[in-house]
């Protein structure tokens, strides 16, 4: 018997991977350390909010059968994020590139992950996702503004 994929676990791992990326940016780009640490804390909070859904029996089944989210897609995104962490640790990421990478990740979260899930099939998940979408959209706006400032300073 094959084990069912853990969509919720993959989503949690994805949030944690982004947190690690932002922590890496905080370390590598010391002049914006507070900025990146704030985003990293938010990603940890997102992971914690998703982890809080583990006690809701209906969530895992709904995510697996009805959400349209593919665990392999999430894992591919995690691999991409881990590659960006390695790149940053190797010194290959400027402040502008870090902001661009982060902005692209936040866009992908809204467009590819959270919007696929929607809110119609599982009420408790919908409540958490609405919060995550709102916060992710705020991240996106914050990153766009920071990128504009960074580009003007070049």
XYZ file of N, CA, C and O in Angstrom:
616
model
N 0.834 -1.171 0.000
C 0.000 0.000 0.000
C 0.891 1.250 0.000
O 1.816 1.366 0.778
N 0.564 2.191 -0.889
C 1.349 3.416 -0.944
C 0.778 4.451 0.023
O -0.416 4.514 0.252
N 1.668 5.233 0.558
C 1.275 6.262 1.506
C 0.731 7.470 0.748
O 1.266 7.862 -0.288
N -0.339 8.058 1.261
C -0.917 9.234 0.627
C 0.010 10.430 0.817
O 0.625 10.598 1.875
N 0.106 11.286 -0.199
C 0.955 12.465 -0.059
C 0.411 13.407 1.016
O -0.795 13.518 1.211
N 1.308 14.069 1.708
C 0.942 14.991 2.780
C 0.993 16.416 2.228
O 2.019 17.099 2.312
N -0.120 16.868 1.659
C -0.175 18.193 1.063
C 0.043 19.265 2.123
O 0.825 20.200 1.925
N -0.621 19.126 3.253
C -0.474 20.110 4.318
C 0.979 20.173 4.800
O 1.544 21.256 4.970
N 1.589 19.007 4.984
C 2.997 18.977 5.393
C 3.899 19.648 4.378
O 4.835 20.374 4.740
N 3.611 19.460 3.099
C 4.408 20.095 2.048
C 4.233 21.615 2.077
O 5.212 22.361 1.909
N 3.012 22.081 2.301
C 2.773 23.525 2.398
C 3.519 24.125 3.591
O 4.107 25.209 3.491
N 3.519 23.402 4.703
C 4.250 23.852 5.895
C 5.746 23.900 5.593
O 6.427 24.884 5.906
N 6.260 22.850 4.972
C 7.688 22.808 4.616
C 8.056 23.958 3.678
O 9.148 24.528 3.775
N 7.138 24.296 2.787
C 7.383 25.388 1.839
C 7.515 26.721 2.576
O 8.439 27.504 2.298
N 6.619 26.965 3.515
C 6.698 28.203 4.303
C 8.010 28.250 5.087
O 8.653 29.298 5.178
N 8.404 27.121 5.633
C 9.657 27.067 6.402
C 10.879 27.270 5.504
O 11.866 27.884 5.917
N 10.820 26.762 4.281
C 11.934 26.963 3.341
C 12.073 28.448 3.001
O 13.191 28.986 2.963
N 10.955 29.106 2.775
C 11.003 30.542 2.479
C 11.531 31.300 3.690
O 12.322 32.238 3.550
N 11.138 30.882 4.873
C 11.669 31.491 6.099
C 13.199 31.374 6.115
O 13.896 32.357 6.390
N 13.716 30.180 5.817
C 15.175 29.988 5.811
C 15.848 30.874 4.756
O 16.934 31.417 4.986
N 15.196 31.028 3.605
C 15.750 31.907 2.571
C 15.826 33.339 3.088
O 16.862 34.003 2.943
N 14.765 33.803 3.703
C 14.759 35.177 4.209
C 15.768 35.351 5.337
O 16.409 36.404 5.447
N 15.950 34.337 6.156
C 16.988 34.396 7.196
C 18.377 34.463 6.560
O 19.257 35.179 7.051
N 18.557 33.742 5.481
C 19.836 33.786 4.767
C 20.066 35.173 4.185
O 21.168 35.726 4.299
N 19.034 35.748 3.578
C 19.162 37.114 3.063
C 19.495 38.082 4.201
O 20.304 38.992 4.020
N 18.900 37.894 5.373
C 19.174 38.763 6.526
C 20.642 38.691 6.913
O 21.251 39.706 7.264
N 21.206 37.503 6.841
C 22.617 37.317 7.183
C 23.534 37.880 6.106
O 24.523 38.550 6.407
N 23.204 37.625 4.852
C 24.074 38.012 3.745
C 23.954 39.497 3.396
O 24.885 40.073 2.849
N 22.803 40.074 3.667
C 22.539 41.471 3.301
C 22.276 42.261 4.590
O 21.156 42.662 4.882
N 23.332 42.477 5.342
C 23.235 43.024 6.700
C 22.574 44.399 6.755
O 21.945 44.742 7.755
N 22.673 45.190 5.692
C 22.072 46.526 5.724
C 20.545 46.477 5.720
O 19.893 47.463 6.049
N 19.975 45.334 5.392
C 18.509 45.148 5.423
C 18.129 43.979 6.326
O 17.121 43.322 6.114
N 18.944 43.736 7.324
C 18.738 42.589 8.202
C 17.361 42.596 8.861
O 16.661 41.585 8.868
N 16.950 43.725 9.414
C 15.643 43.796 10.089
C 14.500 43.515 9.122
O 13.536 42.833 9.469
N 14.596 44.032 7.923
C 13.583 43.822 6.888
C 13.393 42.330 6.633
O 12.275 41.814 6.674
N 14.507 41.633 6.381
C 14.432 40.204 6.061
C 14.024 39.375 7.277
O 13.290 38.388 7.144
N 14.468 39.758 8.450
C 14.078 39.012 9.658
C 12.580 39.135 9.926
O 11.946 38.170 10.364
N 12.016 40.299 9.648
C 10.573 40.475 9.813
C 9.813 39.545 8.860
O 8.857 38.866 9.266
N 10.249 39.495 7.616
C 9.602 38.600 6.654
C 9.769 37.138 7.075
O 8.827 36.340 6.960
N 10.938 36.796 7.581
C 11.182 35.413 8.035
C 10.254 35.046 9.179
O 9.695 33.941 9.207
N 10.071 35.956 10.120
C 9.143 35.693 11.234
C 7.718 35.488 10.723
O 6.989 34.616 11.211
N 7.333 36.280 9.736
C 6.001 36.112 9.154
C 5.849 34.736 8.511
O 4.804 34.094 8.640
N 6.876 34.278 7.824
C 6.813 32.953 7.186
C 6.710 31.848 8.236
O 5.980 30.871 8.046
N 7.404 32.015 9.354
C 7.279 31.037 10.439
C 5.858 31.040 10.990
O 5.293 29.983 11.273
N 5.286 32.218 11.125
C 3.899 32.305 11.598
C 2.951 31.613 10.614
O 2.033 30.904 11.014
N 3.203 31.779 9.324
C 2.382 31.092 8.318
C 2.495 29.577 8.484
O 1.489 28.862 8.440
N 3.715 29.096 8.667
C 3.922 27.652 8.863
C 3.184 27.181 10.120
O 2.543 26.119 10.105
N 3.254 27.969 11.171
C 2.573 27.613 12.420
C 1.055 27.586 12.242
O 0.377 26.708 12.784
N 0.535 28.543 11.488
C -0.908 28.574 11.244
C -1.348 27.341 10.455
O -2.379 26.735 10.767
N -0.568 26.978 9.456
C -0.889 25.766 8.691
C -0.759 24.533 9.578
O -1.602 23.633 9.521
N 0.275 24.491 10.409
C 0.473 23.341 11.300
C -0.688 23.207 12.267
O -1.060 22.089 12.656
N -1.293 24.313 12.645
C -2.445 24.281 13.522
C -3.643 23.561 12.918
O -4.553 23.133 13.630
N -3.616 23.396 11.601
C -4.710 22.692 10.922
C -4.576 21.176 11.004
O -5.494 20.453 10.628
N -3.447 20.695 11.493
C -3.227 19.245 11.598
C -4.306 18.559 12.430
O -4.637 17.414 12.188
N -4.841 19.285 13.407
C -5.848 18.680 14.284
C -7.234 18.620 13.628
O -8.137 17.982 14.157
N -7.379 19.271 12.502
C -8.649 19.257 11.775
C -8.644 18.089 10.789
O -7.982 18.141 9.762
N -9.368 17.055 11.108
C -9.360 15.835 10.296
C -9.776 16.070 8.854
O -9.259 15.429 7.943
N -10.685 16.981 8.635
C -11.208 17.190 7.291
C -10.199 17.849 6.352
O -10.285 17.698 5.140
N -9.236 18.572 6.906
C -8.328 19.361 6.087
C -7.427 18.494 5.216
O -7.331 18.703 3.999
N -6.767 17.508 5.792
C -5.819 16.679 5.024
C -6.523 15.962 3.880
O -6.017 15.939 2.747
N -7.673 15.392 4.158
C -8.406 14.684 3.113
C -8.865 15.611 2.014
O -8.764 15.291 0.828
N -9.360 16.773 2.389
C -9.822 17.726 1.387
C -8.656 18.207 0.530
O -8.779 18.296 -0.693
N -7.529 18.522 1.167
C -6.356 18.965 0.410
C -5.908 17.896 -0.578
O -5.554 18.194 -1.711
N -5.936 16.659 -0.145
C -5.477 15.559 -0.981
C -6.412 15.313 -2.164
O -5.972 15.160 -3.292
N -7.702 15.295 -1.904
C -8.658 14.888 -2.936
C -9.260 16.024 -3.747
O -9.538 15.859 -4.924
N -9.481 17.163 -3.132
C -10.313 18.173 -3.773
C -9.637 19.511 -4.072
O -10.215 20.330 -4.764
N -8.463 19.746 -3.547
C -7.868 21.082 -3.660
C -7.214 21.355 -5.009
O -7.086 22.503 -5.398
N -6.764 20.330 -5.696
C -6.040 20.539 -6.947
C -4.567 20.836 -6.750
O -3.819 20.996 -7.717
N -4.128 20.925 -5.510
C -2.717 21.199 -5.229
C -1.933 19.898 -5.329
O -2.340 18.869 -4.788
N -0.824 19.952 -6.019
C 0.016 18.773 -6.220
C 1.250 18.860 -5.327
O 1.984 19.846 -5.351
N 1.463 17.816 -4.544
C 2.612 17.780 -3.646
C 3.910 17.935 -4.433
O 4.827 18.646 -3.993
N 3.991 17.329 -5.595
C 5.226 17.413 -6.383
C 5.527 18.857 -6.787
O 6.686 19.270 -6.801
N 4.498 19.640 -7.090
C 4.710 21.052 -7.421
C 5.272 21.811 -6.226
O 6.171 22.647 -6.379
N 4.743 21.521 -5.061
C 5.228 22.182 -3.852
C 6.674 21.768 -3.593
O 7.525 22.608 -3.286
N 6.959 20.492 -3.747
C 8.332 20.014 -3.525
C 9.307 20.630 -4.529
O 10.450 20.938 -4.192
N 8.865 20.807 -5.766
C 9.718 21.459 -6.768
C 10.018 22.896 -6.361
O 11.149 23.372 -6.518
N 9.016 23.573 -5.827
C 9.224 24.939 -5.374
C 10.179 24.980 -4.177
O 11.043 25.854 -4.093
N 10.047 24.015 -3.279
C 10.966 23.929 -2.133
C 12.396 23.733 -2.635
O 13.330 24.376 -2.141
N 12.576 22.876 -3.620
C 13.915 22.651 -4.180
C 14.472 23.940 -4.781
O 15.666 24.252 -4.620
N 13.620 24.703 -5.460
C 14.045 25.991 -6.012
C 14.500 26.923 -4.892
O 15.555 27.561 -4.983
N 13.696 27.012 -3.827
C 14.031 27.885 -2.693
C 15.356 27.450 -2.067
O 16.223 28.287 -1.776
N 15.532 26.153 -1.890
C 16.792 25.655 -1.321
C 17.975 25.990 -2.217
O 19.060 26.309 -1.727
N 17.773 25.950 -3.513
C 18.827 26.354 -4.452
C 19.170 27.827 -4.305
O 20.346 28.215 -4.399
N 18.161 28.651 -4.067
C 18.403 30.076 -3.871
C 19.131 30.338 -2.549
O 19.952 31.254 -2.466
N 18.838 29.522 -1.544
C 19.560 29.631 -0.269
C 21.039 29.346 -0.508
O 21.910 30.108 -0.059
N 21.348 28.270 -1.214
C 22.742 27.927 -1.513
C 23.412 29.031 -2.323
O 24.571 29.386 -2.061
N 22.700 29.561 -3.278
C 23.235 30.645 -4.109
C 23.577 31.850 -3.244
O 24.644 32.450 -3.380
N 22.654 32.227 -2.356
C 22.880 33.383 -1.478
C 24.050 33.138 -0.537
O 24.868 34.030 -0.315
N 24.128 31.921 -0.010
C 25.234 31.594 0.892
C 26.575 31.646 0.170
O 27.597 31.921 0.786
N 26.555 31.418 -1.126
C 27.772 31.500 -1.929
C 28.121 32.916 -2.339
O 29.109 33.138 -3.034
N 27.304 33.866 -1.929
C 27.590 35.264 -2.232
C 27.091 35.706 -3.600
O 27.445 36.785 -4.055
N 26.260 34.913 -4.232
C 25.812 35.237 -5.581
C 24.497 35.982 -5.661
O 23.830 35.936 -6.697
N 24.124 36.709 -4.598
C 22.837 37.401 -4.609
C 23.021 38.843 -4.121
O 23.471 39.077 -3.002
N 22.671 39.775 -4.983
C 22.673 41.193 -4.600
C 21.359 41.515 -3.898
O 20.414 40.721 -3.911
N 21.292 42.702 -3.323
C 20.053 43.131 -2.669
C 18.909 43.178 -3.678
O 17.791 42.734 -3.383
N 19.178 43.685 -4.867
C 18.144 43.760 -5.907
C 17.666 42.371 -6.296
O 16.456 42.134 -6.417
N 18.591 41.453 -6.479
C 18.205 40.095 -6.860
C 17.435 39.409 -5.738
O 16.446 38.714 -5.992
N 17.850 39.602 -4.496
C 17.140 39.005 -3.357
C 15.695 39.489 -3.323
O 14.760 38.691 -3.138
N 15.484 40.773 -3.517
C 14.126 41.317 -3.526
C 13.314 40.769 -4.688
O 12.125 40.471 -4.540
N 13.955 40.593 -5.830
C 13.272 40.041 -7.005
C 12.881 38.586 -6.765
O 11.747 38.180 -7.061
N 13.798 37.803 -6.240
C 13.516 36.386 -5.931
C 12.363 36.290 -4.944
O 11.417 35.522 -5.138
N 12.430 37.073 -3.883
C 11.382 37.039 -2.857
C 10.035 37.467 -3.440
O 9.002 36.847 -3.151
N 10.037 38.492 -4.256
C 8.794 38.947 -4.883
C 8.192 37.884 -5.770
O 6.971 37.651 -5.754
N 9.047 37.210 -6.535
C 8.561 36.128 -7.402
C 7.974 34.988 -6.576
O 6.949 34.402 -6.947
N 8.621 34.656 -5.463
C 8.102 33.589 -4.590
C 6.753 33.964 -3.994
O 5.839 33.135 -3.956
N 6.618 35.190 -3.544
C 5.353 35.625 -2.960
C 4.249 35.632 -4.020
O 3.122 35.225 -3.743
N 4.576 36.062 -5.247
C 3.604 35.998 -6.345
C 3.165 34.567 -6.603
O 1.983 34.287 -6.776
N 4.130 33.662 -6.625
C 3.820 32.256 -6.892
C 2.944 31.672 -5.792
O 2.051 30.865 -6.077
N 3.177 32.073 -4.556
C 2.352 31.576 -3.458
C 0.898 31.979 -3.655
O -0.009 31.174 -3.471
N 0.684 33.225 -4.027
C -0.684 33.701 -4.215
C -1.311 33.037 -5.432
O -2.412 32.501 -5.372
N -0.601 33.069 -6.552
C -1.186 32.630 -7.808
C -1.264 31.119 -7.947
O -2.235 30.586 -8.460
N -0.219 30.429 -7.532
C -0.160 29.000 -7.803
C -0.597 28.120 -6.637
O -1.174 27.066 -6.858
N -0.325 28.515 -5.423
C -0.635 27.653 -4.293
C -1.988 27.994 -3.695
O -2.920 27.218 -3.761
N -2.085 29.183 -3.114
C -3.266 29.526 -2.342
C -4.508 29.696 -3.197
O -5.598 29.307 -2.809
N -4.367 30.265 -4.397
C -5.556 30.472 -5.221
C -6.111 29.154 -5.742
O -7.309 29.032 -5.967
N -5.282 28.161 -5.941
C -5.760 26.843 -6.366
C -6.623 26.194 -5.302
O -7.563 25.489 -5.602
N -6.245 26.416 -4.070
C -6.965 25.782 -2.975
C -8.341 26.404 -2.810
O -9.324 25.712 -2.602
N -8.426 27.717 -2.927
C -9.711 28.382 -2.766
C -10.221 28.262 -1.340
O -9.509 27.844 -0.439
N -11.465 28.615 -1.150
C -12.035 28.584 0.195
C -13.355 27.831 0.252
O -13.965 27.757 1.302
N -13.792 27.260 -0.848
C -15.139 26.708 -0.871
C -15.256 25.319 -0.262
O -16.302 24.978 0.256
N -14.216 24.516 -0.299
C -14.352 23.128 0.096
C -14.158 22.822 1.554
O -14.643 21.818 2.038
N -13.466 23.657 2.273
C -13.125 23.342 3.654
C -13.064 24.661 4.435
O -12.112 25.422 4.298
N -14.091 24.916 5.234
C -14.247 26.216 5.890
C -13.070 26.585 6.779
O -12.582 27.716 6.734
N -12.598 25.660 7.606
C -11.512 25.980 8.532
C -10.232 26.315 7.762
O -9.507 27.240 8.129
N -9.969 25.612 6.695
C -8.803 25.908 5.854
C -8.985 27.255 5.168
O -8.041 28.042 5.087
N -10.208 27.526 4.725
C -10.476 28.792 4.057
C -10.156 29.985 4.927
O -9.594 30.979 4.470
N -10.479 29.910 6.197
C -10.208 31.003 7.135
C -8.707 31.253 7.254
O -8.248 32.395 7.187
N -7.950 30.195 7.411
C -6.489 30.330 7.523
C -5.907 30.845 6.209
O -5.067 31.744 6.199
N -6.377 30.312 5.089
C -5.844 30.741 3.799
C -6.162 32.197 3.491
O -5.326 32.889 2.901
N -7.327 32.661 3.882
C -7.642 34.076 3.675
C -6.626 34.954 4.385
O -6.164 35.957 3.838
N -6.266 34.571 5.608
C -5.250 35.303 6.362
C -3.898 35.233 5.656
O -3.198 36.246 5.525
N -3.529 34.038 5.205
C -2.235 33.876 4.541
C -2.176 34.652 3.231
O -1.147 35.256 2.912
N -3.254 34.635 2.469
C -3.286 35.377 1.209
C -3.134 36.871 1.482
O -2.376 37.560 0.799
N -3.831 37.374 2.488
C -3.734 38.794 2.844
C -2.303 39.156 3.233
O -1.752 40.158 2.762
N -1.687 38.337 4.078
C -0.311 38.611 4.516
C 0.681 38.444 3.378
O 1.643 39.211 3.259
N 0.458 37.470 2.525
C 1.345 37.251 1.385
C 1.235 38.415 0.400
O 2.246 38.877 -0.148
N 0.039 38.911 0.197
C -0.154 40.085 -0.660
C 0.559 41.297 -0.059
O 1.179 42.075 -0.789
N 0.518 41.433 1.256
C 1.240 42.522 1.905
C 2.752 42.357 1.713
O 3.455 43.337 1.459
N 3.238 41.138 1.820
C 4.664 40.882 1.551
C 5.017 41.324 0.135
O 6.042 41.963 -0.085
N 4.167 40.947 -0.803
C 4.421 41.269 -2.204
C 4.531 42.780 -2.386
O 5.461 43.280 -3.021
N 3.604 43.523 -1.799
C 3.626 44.988 -1.908
C 4.861 45.574 -1.237
O 5.482 46.504 -1.761
N 5.212 45.047 -0.083
C 6.399 45.504 0.636
C 7.654 45.259 -0.192
O 8.534 46.130 -0.277
N 7.731 44.090 -0.812
C 8.896 43.752 -1.629
C 8.978 44.627 -2.877
O 10.071 45.053 -3.271
N 7.846 44.902 -3.503
C 7.832 45.775 -4.680
C 8.338 47.166 -4.303
O 9.164 47.755 -5.005
N 7.848 47.699 -3.185
C 8.277 49.025 -2.733
C 9.770 49.033 -2.416
O 10.493 49.970 -2.800
N 10.252 48.008 -1.734
C 11.681 47.926 -1.396
C 12.530 47.796 -2.655
O 13.621 48.391 -2.730
N 12.047 47.056 -3.637
C 12.785 46.903 -4.896
C 12.871 48.240 -5.631
O 13.929 48.586 -6.177
N 11.790 49.006 -5.627
C 11.821 50.330 -6.273
C 12.839 51.226 -5.587
O 13.592 51.936 -6.267
N 12.857 51.214 -4.270
C 13.830 52.017 -3.523
C 15.244 51.568 -3.859
O 16.138 52.397 -4.093
N 15.453 50.260 -3.884
C 16.782 49.717 -4.191
C 17.230 50.128 -5.593
O 18.375 50.525 -5.802
N 16.344 50.039 -6.556
C 16.688 50.396 -7.945
C 17.008 51.874 -8.073
O 17.890 52.260 -8.856
N 16.303 52.733 -7.354
C 16.570 54.171 -7.401
C 17.926 54.516 -6.799
O 18.533 55.510 -7.153
N 18.377 53.682 -5.863
C 19.654 53.969 -5.196
C 20.856 53.502 -6.002
O 21.985 53.810 -5.645
N 20.614 52.761 -7.084
C 21.740 52.263 -7.902
C 22.332 53.330 -8.782
O 21.787 54.229 -9.222
